């Protein structure tokens, strides 16, 4: 079955750039998306089709995907960005696959 | 604006069948895949399965033997049944709208989510 791997935690200072990675076999040959989840809330889509932002998502959120790694980048990180982030892709054998999630801490 | 409203029993005993329903309001039911996802306490997201308007389903291989997802197009509802539950099935269960297509590659992302239903399995 297809698997996606994320670091359990990432820390960033306010105003700095946070990068969260998501690794999977030939992930660059698939589309990745990213969800933000705050405590007690449902996930919110922040990036889809590798690089696209849904309406209402701030421009500081961006994404890339190449080789075996997709990356979510948050520029000028704000305290409100502290949350869990999940990557997700689709595999022909497994279906929808989520990464294990990364807790972003804004120190 | 599309909204998903979900409901179902929140407390089950081991070996019982979990049953949840999700209603779609304010948008088209056709042209999308409708998914169920769960999240055990303190853990990550796990995709359970999906269905489209035509009733075509796909399930997570790890849960396939216990899962049935059905659709009621007359009421824009879709439902989840998970049989023979155990404590390991305790989780928040979400329904979501899946946007599916293909350009360079196949894409699948979930852009609208329900608020979640907490399901606890305990004797």
Tab-separated table of C-alpha atoms in Angstrom, chain B:
chain	number	residue	atom	x	y	z
B	1	UNK	CA	-22.337	27.556	-0.124
B	2	UNK	CA	-22.211	23.812	0.311
B	3	UNK	CA	-22.640	22.473	3.817
B	4	UNK	CA	-22.443	18.932	5.122
B	5	UNK	CA	-24.546	17.953	8.120
B	6	UNK	CA	-23.854	14.597	9.689
B	7	UNK	CA	-25.509	12.573	12.408
B	8	UNK	CA	-25.611	9.114	13.954
B	9	UNK	CA	-25.231	7.134	17.158
B	10	UNK	CA	-22.322	8.250	19.296
B	11	UNK	CA	-22.020	5.348	21.732
B	12	UNK	CA	-21.772	1.727	20.675
B	13	UNK	CA	-20.977	-1.583	22.299
B	14	UNK	CA	-18.345	-3.937	20.850
B	15	UNK	CA	-19.633	-6.037	17.944
B	16	UNK	CA	-22.404	-3.550	17.082
B	17	UNK	CA	-22.700	-1.723	13.768
B	18	UNK	CA	-21.777	1.936	13.445
B	19	UNK	CA	-24.228	3.926	11.330
B	20	UNK	CA	-23.755	7.552	10.244
B	21	UNK	CA	-25.454	9.734	7.663
B	22	UNK	CA	-24.294	12.919	5.957
B	23	UNK	CA	-26.615	15.355	4.191
B	24	UNK	CA	-25.469	17.733	1.478
B	25	UNK	CA	-27.060	21.175	1.465
B	26	UNK	CA	-26.632	24.125	-0.865
B	27	UNK	CA	-24.872	22.481	-3.760
B	28	UNK	CA	-24.882	19.809	-6.398
B	29	UNK	CA	-24.661	16.203	-5.361
B	30	UNK	CA	-23.507	15.015	-8.746
B	31	UNK	CA	-20.001	15.304	-10.117
B	32	UNK	CA	-18.251	14.618	-6.822
B	33	UNK	CA	-17.109	11.724	-4.677
B	34	UNK	CA	-18.460	11.709	-1.132
B	35	UNK	CA	-16.056	10.405	1.467
B	36	UNK	CA	-15.911	9.251	5.050
B	37	UNK	CA	-12.759	9.884	7.095
B	38	UNK	CA	-12.040	9.118	10.739
B	39	UNK	CA	-9.612	10.369	13.355
B	40	UNK	CA	-8.930	8.373	16.548
B	41	UNK	CA	-8.275	10.464	19.657
B	42	UNK	CA	-4.900	12.185	19.391
B	43	UNK	CA	-4.107	10.526	16.067
B	44	UNK	CA	-4.144	11.336	12.365
B	45	UNK	CA	-6.717	11.122	9.609
B	46	UNK	CA	-7.711	7.818	8.030
B	47	UNK	CA	-9.756	7.578	4.861
B	48	UNK	CA	-12.576	5.032	5.116
B	49	UNK	CA	-14.121	5.125	1.667
B	50	UNK	CA	-16.200	7.021	-0.880
B	51	UNK	CA	-19.232	6.909	-3.099
B	52	UNK	CA	-20.486	8.899	-6.069
B	53	UNK	CA	-23.985	9.735	-7.267
B	54	UNK	CA	-24.155	6.560	-9.299
B	55	UNK	CA	-23.401	4.440	-6.260
B	56	UNK	CA	-19.886	3.525	-7.305
B	57	UNK	CA	-17.796	2.899	-4.203
B	58	UNK	CA	-14.144	2.597	-3.217
B	59	UNK	CA	-12.968	1.512	0.215
B	60	UNK	CA	-9.780	1.590	2.238
B	61	UNK	CA	-8.394	-1.949	1.838
B	62	UNK	CA	-7.764	-2.180	5.583
B	63	UNK	CA	-11.466	-1.629	6.382
B	64	UNK	CA	-13.120	-2.999	3.263
B	65	UNK	CA	-14.478	-6.163	4.838
B	66	UNK	CA	-16.503	-4.205	7.426
B	67	UNK	CA	-17.540	-1.062	5.507
B	68	UNK	CA	-20.596	-0.260	3.453
B	69	UNK	CA	-21.215	3.203	2.028
B	70	UNK	CA	-24.534	3.924	0.358
B	71	UNK	CA	-26.206	6.906	-1.276
B	72	UNK	CA	-29.729	8.330	-1.314
B	73	UNK	CA	-29.775	10.721	-4.257
B	74	UNK	CA	-33.410	11.694	-3.730
B	75	UNK	CA	-32.440	13.345	-0.442
B	76	UNK	CA	-28.776	14.180	-1.192
B	77	UNK	CA	-27.633	11.918	1.626
B	78	UNK	CA	-24.900	9.341	1.890
B	79	UNK	CA	-24.336	6.905	4.716
B	80	UNK	CA	-21.654	4.825	6.392
B	81	UNK	CA	-22.023	1.461	8.073
B	82	UNK	CA	-19.115	-0.160	9.867
B	83	UNK	CA	-19.807	-3.591	11.265
B	84	UNK	CA	-18.344	-5.478	14.219
B	85	UNK	CA	-16.916	-2.406	15.893
B	86	UNK	CA	-14.322	-2.550	18.652
B	87	UNK	CA	-12.571	-0.008	20.839
B	88	UNK	CA	-10.135	0.571	17.973
B	89	UNK	CA	-12.982	2.156	16.000
B	90	UNK	CA	-13.423	4.914	18.579
B	91	UNK	CA	-12.851	8.124	16.646
B	92	UNK	CA	-14.284	11.326	15.288
B	93	UNK	CA	-15.903	10.480	11.954
B	94	UNK	CA	-16.064	13.126	9.229
B	95	UNK	CA	-17.883	13.252	5.945
B	96	UNK	CA	-16.355	15.298	3.119
B	97	UNK	CA	-16.808	16.244	-0.529
B	98	UNK	CA	-14.160	14.880	-2.848
B	99	UNK	CA	-13.173	16.748	-6.001
B	100	UNK	CA	-11.816	14.284	-8.520
B	101	UNK	CA	-10.296	14.669	-11.951
B	102	UNK	CA	-7.200	14.295	-14.062
B	103	UNK	CA	-4.845	16.609	-15.851
B	104	UNK	CA	-1.189	15.545	-15.803
B	105	UNK	CA	-2.113	13.103	-13.067
B	106	UNK	CA	-5.218	12.012	-11.226
B	107	UNK	CA	-6.163	14.481	-8.510
B	108	UNK	CA	-8.377	14.079	-5.476
B	109	UNK	CA	-8.891	16.623	-2.762
B	110	UNK	CA	-11.620	17.258	-0.196
B	111	UNK	CA	-12.815	20.850	-0.119
B	112	UNK	CA	-15.866	20.701	2.146
B	113	UNK	CA	-16.006	18.843	5.441
B	114	UNK	CA	-18.700	18.100	7.979
B	115	UNK	CA	-18.264	19.043	11.625
B	116	UNK	CA	-17.526	15.495	12.709
B	117	UNK	CA	-19.330	12.972	14.891
B	118	UNK	CA	-17.646	11.475	17.918
B	119	UNK	CA	-18.177	7.731	18.103
B	120	UNK	CA	-17.152	5.834	21.217
B	121	UNK	CA	-17.104	2.053	21.421
B	122	UNK	CA	-17.236	0.790	24.981
B	123	UNK	CA	-18.805	-2.084	26.858
